[in-house]
Amino acid sequence: GWHARFHVQDVLRVGRAPSLAAHVAALRAVARRYNISTVFVASDDPSVAGQAAALCPELRFETAPGFNRTQLSECGGKQSDCWLEGRLARGELDPEDVTRSWLVDGSILARG
């Protein structure tokens, strides 16, 4: 399983987090070493699995289809870098939706 949170680009992370290409290169190396053909992706960005598949067509990238994750990367209706925990505390997100997303992510990662 792979947990990817690329939308978060705050002062602490800009220029420090590995790029998608760097993540995929590491995934490719691990897949070769352990004979893995499928990677389960847990992400707040629904496009990450597709982007990874385009960079690494020899692996299959799976995610939970049908779960609308856009609300997890928005703040006040705009794409944002707001911390999820802060947005929950301010009441901007439904705690049940966030809990469901965590359960879905955990389920995806457990399949690996």
XYZ file of C-alpha atoms in Angstrom:
112
model
C 0.000 0.000 0.000
C 0.989 3.598 -0.638
C -0.338 6.671 1.163
C 0.171 9.820 -0.905
C -0.791 13.356 0.147
C 0.564 15.613 -2.569
C -1.845 18.523 -2.193
C -0.308 19.554 1.138
C 2.328 22.160 0.295
C 2.701 24.337 3.354
C 5.800 26.092 4.677
C 7.053 22.917 6.354
C 6.815 20.780 3.207
C 7.529 22.898 0.112
C 10.639 21.561 -1.555
C 11.027 18.786 1.023
C 8.460 16.186 0.010
C 9.519 13.751 -2.723
C 7.847 14.240 -6.094
C 5.377 11.792 -7.599
C 8.156 10.548 -9.902
C 10.416 9.874 -6.905
C 7.628 7.963 -5.163
C 6.975 5.892 -8.289
C 10.682 5.107 -8.672
C 10.750 3.819 -5.085
C 7.554 1.825 -5.653
C 9.043 0.302 -8.800
C 12.180 -0.777 -6.905
C 10.171 -2.330 -4.063
C 7.849 -4.046 -6.546
C 10.801 -5.608 -8.346
C 12.437 -6.743 -5.136
C 9.295 -8.329 -3.670
C 7.572 -9.392 -6.900
C 4.625 -7.006 -6.434
C 2.300 -6.280 -9.341
C -0.464 -4.234 -7.666
C -0.151 -1.142 -5.472
C -3.116 -0.062 -3.365
C -3.225 3.730 -3.228
C -4.655 5.698 -0.295
C -4.728 9.387 -1.168
C -6.745 12.547 -0.765
C -6.147 13.173 -4.475
C -8.216 10.902 -6.732
C -5.852 11.474 -9.675
C -2.717 10.075 -7.994
C -3.351 6.442 -8.986
C -3.822 7.394 -12.642
C -0.751 9.623 -12.673
C 1.335 6.853 -11.111
C 0.021 4.317 -13.649
C 1.046 6.628 -16.499
C 4.589 6.794 -15.091
C 4.785 3.085 -14.286
C 2.576 1.015 -16.617
C 4.121 -2.270 -15.458
C 2.316 -1.917 -12.105
C -1.408 -1.819 -11.452
C -2.523 0.996 -9.143
C -5.797 0.392 -7.296
C -7.871 2.843 -5.296
C -11.387 3.052 -3.867
C -13.576 4.137 -6.782
C -16.633 6.255 -6.193
C -15.443 7.962 -3.009
C -15.472 11.737 -3.486
C -12.222 12.913 -1.930
C -12.288 16.469 -3.297
C -13.714 17.787 -0.034
C -10.566 16.571 1.730
C -8.347 18.963 -0.239
C -10.653 21.996 -0.213
C -11.095 24.709 2.380
C -13.895 27.218 2.082
C -14.746 25.874 -1.372
C -11.234 26.478 -2.713
C -8.326 24.127 -3.285
C -6.207 24.652 -0.212
C -3.346 23.549 1.970
C -5.462 23.557 5.128
C -4.602 20.806 7.566
C -7.341 18.187 7.718
C -7.307 18.170 11.512
C -7.816 21.942 11.674
C -10.648 21.804 9.181
C -12.346 19.142 11.290
C -11.923 21.280 14.407
C -13.477 24.285 12.621
C -16.449 22.184 11.508
C -15.642 22.568 7.806
C -15.806 18.810 7.217
C -18.245 16.157 8.319
C -16.373 13.938 10.816
C -18.262 10.872 9.570
C -17.106 11.502 5.984
C -13.503 11.858 7.113
C -13.734 8.739 9.269
C -15.160 6.817 6.308
C -12.279 8.032 4.129
C -9.771 6.816 6.735
C -11.527 3.454 6.918
C -11.508 3.163 3.125
C -7.790 4.020 3.044
C -7.062 1.486 5.796
C -9.035 -1.155 3.939
C -7.152 -0.479 0.710
C -3.784 -0.631 2.462
C -4.771 -3.828 4.326
C -5.432 -5.603 1.023
C -1.740 -5.271 0.152
